[in-house]
PDB file of C-alpha atoms in Angstrom:
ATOM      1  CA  UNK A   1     120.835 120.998 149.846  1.00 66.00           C
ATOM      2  CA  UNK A   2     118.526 121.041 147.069  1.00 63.00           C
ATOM      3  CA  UNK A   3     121.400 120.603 144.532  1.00 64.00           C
ATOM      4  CA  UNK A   4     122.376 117.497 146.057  1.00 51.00           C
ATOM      5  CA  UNK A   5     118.825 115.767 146.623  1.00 51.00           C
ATOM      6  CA  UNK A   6     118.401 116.794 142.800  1.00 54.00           C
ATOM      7  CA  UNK A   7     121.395 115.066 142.261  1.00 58.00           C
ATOM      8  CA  UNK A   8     120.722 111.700 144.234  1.00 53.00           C
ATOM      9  CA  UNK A   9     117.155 111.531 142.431  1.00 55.00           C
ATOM     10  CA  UNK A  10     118.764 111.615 139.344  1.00 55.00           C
ATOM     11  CA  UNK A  11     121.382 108.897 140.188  1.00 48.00           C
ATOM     12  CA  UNK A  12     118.836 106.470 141.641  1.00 50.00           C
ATOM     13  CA  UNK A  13     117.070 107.588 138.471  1.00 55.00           C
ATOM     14  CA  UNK A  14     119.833 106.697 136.074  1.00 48.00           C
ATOM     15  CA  UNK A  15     120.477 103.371 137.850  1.00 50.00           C
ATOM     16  CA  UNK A  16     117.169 102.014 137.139  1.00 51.00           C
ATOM     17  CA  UNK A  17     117.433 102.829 134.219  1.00 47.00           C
ATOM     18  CA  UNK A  18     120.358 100.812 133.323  1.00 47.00           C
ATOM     19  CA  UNK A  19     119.167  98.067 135.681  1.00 45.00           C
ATOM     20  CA  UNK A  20     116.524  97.890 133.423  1.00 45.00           C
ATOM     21  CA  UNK A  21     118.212  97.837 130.063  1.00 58.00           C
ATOM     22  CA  UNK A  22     120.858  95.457 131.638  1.00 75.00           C
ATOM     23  CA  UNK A  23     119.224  92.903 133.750  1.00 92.00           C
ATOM     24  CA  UNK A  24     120.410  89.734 135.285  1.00 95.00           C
ATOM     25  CA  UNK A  25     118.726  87.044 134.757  1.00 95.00           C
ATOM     26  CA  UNK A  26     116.904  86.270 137.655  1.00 97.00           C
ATOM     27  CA  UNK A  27     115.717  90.200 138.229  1.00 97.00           C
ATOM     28  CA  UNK A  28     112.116  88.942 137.005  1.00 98.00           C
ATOM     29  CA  UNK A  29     112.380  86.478 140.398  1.00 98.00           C
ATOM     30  CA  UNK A  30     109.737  87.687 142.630  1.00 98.00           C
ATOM     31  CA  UNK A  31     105.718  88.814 143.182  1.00 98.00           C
ATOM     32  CA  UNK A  32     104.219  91.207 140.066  1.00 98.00           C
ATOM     33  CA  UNK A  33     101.046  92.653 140.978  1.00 98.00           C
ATOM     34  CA  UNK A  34      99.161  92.629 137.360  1.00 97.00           C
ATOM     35  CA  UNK A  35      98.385  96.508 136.116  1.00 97.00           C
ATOM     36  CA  UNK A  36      94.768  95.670 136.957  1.00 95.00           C
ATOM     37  CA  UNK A  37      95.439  95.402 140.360  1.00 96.00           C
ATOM     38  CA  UNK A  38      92.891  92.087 140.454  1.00 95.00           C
ATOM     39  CA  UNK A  39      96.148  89.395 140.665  1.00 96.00           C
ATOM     40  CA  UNK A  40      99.202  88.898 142.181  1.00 98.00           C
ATOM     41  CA  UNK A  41     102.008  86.180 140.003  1.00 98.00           C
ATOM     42  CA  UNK A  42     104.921  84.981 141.761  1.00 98.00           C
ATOM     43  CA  UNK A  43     107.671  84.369 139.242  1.00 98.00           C
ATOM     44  CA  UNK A  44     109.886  81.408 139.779  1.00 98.00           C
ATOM     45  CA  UNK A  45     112.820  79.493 137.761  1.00 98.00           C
ATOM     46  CA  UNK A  46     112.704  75.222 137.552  1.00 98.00           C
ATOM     47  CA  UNK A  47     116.103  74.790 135.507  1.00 97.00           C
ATOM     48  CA  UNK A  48     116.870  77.515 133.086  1.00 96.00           C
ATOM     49  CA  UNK A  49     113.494  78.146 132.295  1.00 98.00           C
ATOM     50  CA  UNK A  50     110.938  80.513 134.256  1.00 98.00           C
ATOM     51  CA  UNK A  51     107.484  80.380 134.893  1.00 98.00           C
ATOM     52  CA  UNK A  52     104.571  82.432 137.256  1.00 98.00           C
ATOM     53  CA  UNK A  53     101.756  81.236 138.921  1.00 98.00           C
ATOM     54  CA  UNK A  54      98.864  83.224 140.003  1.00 98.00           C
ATOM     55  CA  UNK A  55      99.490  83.843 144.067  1.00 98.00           C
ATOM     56  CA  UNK A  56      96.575  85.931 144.955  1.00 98.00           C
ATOM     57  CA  UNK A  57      93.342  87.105 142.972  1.00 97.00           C
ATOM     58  CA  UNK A  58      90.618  89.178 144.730  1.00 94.00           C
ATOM     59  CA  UNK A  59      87.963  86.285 144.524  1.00 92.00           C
ATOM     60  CA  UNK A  60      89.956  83.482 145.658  1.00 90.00           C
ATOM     61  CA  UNK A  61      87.105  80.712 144.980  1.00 94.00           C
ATOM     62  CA  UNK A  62      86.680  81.635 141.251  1.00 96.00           C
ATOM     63  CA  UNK A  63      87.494  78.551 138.744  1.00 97.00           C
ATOM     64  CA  UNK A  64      89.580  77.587 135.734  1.00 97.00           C
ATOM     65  CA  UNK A  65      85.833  77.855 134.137  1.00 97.00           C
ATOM     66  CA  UNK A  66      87.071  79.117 130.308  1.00 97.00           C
ATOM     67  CA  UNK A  67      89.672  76.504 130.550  1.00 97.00           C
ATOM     68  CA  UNK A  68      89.400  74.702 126.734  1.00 96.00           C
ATOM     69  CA  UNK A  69      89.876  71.024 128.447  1.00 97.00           C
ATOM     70  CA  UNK A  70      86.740  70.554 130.031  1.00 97.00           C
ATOM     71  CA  UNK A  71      88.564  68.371 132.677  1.00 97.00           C
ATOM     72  CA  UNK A  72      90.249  71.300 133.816  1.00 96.00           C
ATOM     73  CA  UNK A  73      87.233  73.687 134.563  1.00 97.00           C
ATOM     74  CA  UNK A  74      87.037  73.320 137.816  1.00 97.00           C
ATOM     75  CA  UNK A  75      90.085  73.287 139.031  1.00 97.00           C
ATOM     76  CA  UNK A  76      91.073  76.807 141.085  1.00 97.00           C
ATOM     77  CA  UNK A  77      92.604  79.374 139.647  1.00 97.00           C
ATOM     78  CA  UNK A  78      94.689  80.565 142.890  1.00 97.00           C
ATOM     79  CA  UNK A  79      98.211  78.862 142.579  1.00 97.00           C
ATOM     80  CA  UNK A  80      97.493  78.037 138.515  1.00 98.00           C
ATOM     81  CA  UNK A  81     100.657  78.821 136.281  1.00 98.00           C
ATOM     82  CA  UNK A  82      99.823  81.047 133.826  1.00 98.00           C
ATOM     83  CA  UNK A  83     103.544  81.926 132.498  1.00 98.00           C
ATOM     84  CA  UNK A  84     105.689  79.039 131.149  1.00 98.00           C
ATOM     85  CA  UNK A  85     108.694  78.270 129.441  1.00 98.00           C
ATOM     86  CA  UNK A  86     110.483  81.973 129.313  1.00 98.00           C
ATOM     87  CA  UNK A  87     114.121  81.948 128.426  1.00 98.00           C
ATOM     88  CA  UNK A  88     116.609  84.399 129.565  1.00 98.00           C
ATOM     89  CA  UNK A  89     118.643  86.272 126.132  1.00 96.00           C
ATOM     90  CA  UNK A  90     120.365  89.280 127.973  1.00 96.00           C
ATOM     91  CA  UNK A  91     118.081  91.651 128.215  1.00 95.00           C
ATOM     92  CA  UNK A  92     114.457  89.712 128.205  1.00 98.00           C
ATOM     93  CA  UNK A  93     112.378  86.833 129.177  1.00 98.00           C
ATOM     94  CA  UNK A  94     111.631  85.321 125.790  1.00 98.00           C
ATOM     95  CA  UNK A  95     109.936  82.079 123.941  1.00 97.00           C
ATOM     96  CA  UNK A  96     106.984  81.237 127.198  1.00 98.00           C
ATOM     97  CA  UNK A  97     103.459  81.557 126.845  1.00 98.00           C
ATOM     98  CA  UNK A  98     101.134  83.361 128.922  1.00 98.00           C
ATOM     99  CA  UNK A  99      97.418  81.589 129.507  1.00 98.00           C
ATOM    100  CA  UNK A 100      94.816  84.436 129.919  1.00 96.00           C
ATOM    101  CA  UNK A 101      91.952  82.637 132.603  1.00 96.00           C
ATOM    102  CA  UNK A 102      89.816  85.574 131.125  1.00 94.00           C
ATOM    103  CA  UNK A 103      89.133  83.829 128.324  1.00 96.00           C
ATOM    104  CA  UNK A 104      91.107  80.416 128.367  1.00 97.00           C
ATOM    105  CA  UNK A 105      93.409  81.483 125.687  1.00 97.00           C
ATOM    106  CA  UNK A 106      97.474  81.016 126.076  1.00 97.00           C
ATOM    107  CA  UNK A 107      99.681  83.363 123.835  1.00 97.00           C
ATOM    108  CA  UNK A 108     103.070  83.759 123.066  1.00 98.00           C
ATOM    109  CA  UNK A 109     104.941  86.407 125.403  1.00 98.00           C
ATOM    110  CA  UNK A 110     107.923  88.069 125.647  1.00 98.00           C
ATOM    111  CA  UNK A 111     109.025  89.760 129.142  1.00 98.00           C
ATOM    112  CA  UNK A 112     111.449  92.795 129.868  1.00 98.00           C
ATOM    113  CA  UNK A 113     112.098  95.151 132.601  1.00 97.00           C
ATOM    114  CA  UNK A 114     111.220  98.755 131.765  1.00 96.00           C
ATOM    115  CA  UNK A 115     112.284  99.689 135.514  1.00 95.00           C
ATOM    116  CA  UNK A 116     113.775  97.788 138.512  1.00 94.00           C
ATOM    117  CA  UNK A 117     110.274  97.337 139.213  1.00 97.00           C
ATOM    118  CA  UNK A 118     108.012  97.482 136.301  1.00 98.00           C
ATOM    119  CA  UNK A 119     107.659  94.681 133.973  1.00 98.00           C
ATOM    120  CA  UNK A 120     105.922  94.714 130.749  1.00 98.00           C
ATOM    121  CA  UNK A 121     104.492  91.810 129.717  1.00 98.00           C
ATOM    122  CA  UNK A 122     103.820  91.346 125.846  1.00 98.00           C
ATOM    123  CA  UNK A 123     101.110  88.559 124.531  1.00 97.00           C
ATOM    124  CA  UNK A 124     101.012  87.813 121.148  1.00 97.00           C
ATOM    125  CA  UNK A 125      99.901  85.322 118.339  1.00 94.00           C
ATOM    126  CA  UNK A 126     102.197  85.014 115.804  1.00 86.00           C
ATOM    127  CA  UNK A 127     104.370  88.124 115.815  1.00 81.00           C
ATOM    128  CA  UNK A 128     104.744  90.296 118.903  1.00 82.00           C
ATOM    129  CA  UNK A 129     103.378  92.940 116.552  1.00 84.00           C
ATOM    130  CA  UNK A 130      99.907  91.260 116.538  1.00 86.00           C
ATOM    131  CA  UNK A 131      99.553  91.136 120.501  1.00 94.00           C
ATOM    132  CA  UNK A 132      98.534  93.596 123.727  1.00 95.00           C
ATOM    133  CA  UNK A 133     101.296  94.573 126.748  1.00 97.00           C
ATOM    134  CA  UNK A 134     100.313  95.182 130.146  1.00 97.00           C
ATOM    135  CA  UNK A 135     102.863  96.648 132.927  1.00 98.00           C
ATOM    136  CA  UNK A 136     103.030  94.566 136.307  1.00 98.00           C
ATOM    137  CA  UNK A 137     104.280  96.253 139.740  1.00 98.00           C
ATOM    138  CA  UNK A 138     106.901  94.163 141.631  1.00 98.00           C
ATOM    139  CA  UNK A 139     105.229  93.738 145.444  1.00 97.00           C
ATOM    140  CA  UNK A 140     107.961  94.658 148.039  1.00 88.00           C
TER     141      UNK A 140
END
């Protein structure tokens, strides 16, 4: 009995693992809770192109207040889309832009599975080697 619960571990295992190294395109569909637990971002597709907008943050009144356009501080952050433009290539979400409402500042960003359900998110200026990832939890 043990053998075989081992052995179904390790196959449910193995499949996420090549579920994440081979994902279809619309795998990133879905709610990602952010690794700081403080936001949810529901990822959605308009064309062939994906974007996320914020779908729950603990303090549900806070405002856009770091925005750079002044005309935009007020508006809320809850329902704001903070990933645009990502591209599907085969194995990641690449070419968007990721706005941080932390400190108004958007980024380039790449996106890629590491597990069925874990998705690292990589901002970046210039080169992805000048940047910071974070890991987001899909909600089930």
């Amino acid at each position: 009995m043990k053998k075989l619960l081992f052995i179904l571990a390790t196959l449910l295992y193995t499949i996420q693992i090549v579920q994440a190294q081979n994902p279809t395109k619309d795998a990133v569909l879905g709610e990602w809770l952010s690794e700081s637990k403080d936001g949810k971002v529901l990822i959605f597709k308009q064309g062939d192109k994906y974007f996320g907008k914020l779908s729950w943050i603990k303090d549900a009144a806070k405002k856009d207040v770091n925005n750079p356009d002044a005309s935009l501080r007020s508006q809320p952050l809850l329902g704001l889309v903070i990933l645009k433009n990502f591209e599907f290539t085969g194995k990641a979400w690449e070419e968007g832009s990721i706005y941080d409402p932390k400190n108004g500042k958007s980024y380039s960003c790449n996106m890629k599975l590491k597990k069925a359900d874990e998705l690292e998110i990589r901002g970046f200026v210039g080169v992805s080697l000048l940047g910071r990832t974070t890991v987001w939890t899909k909600v089930k």
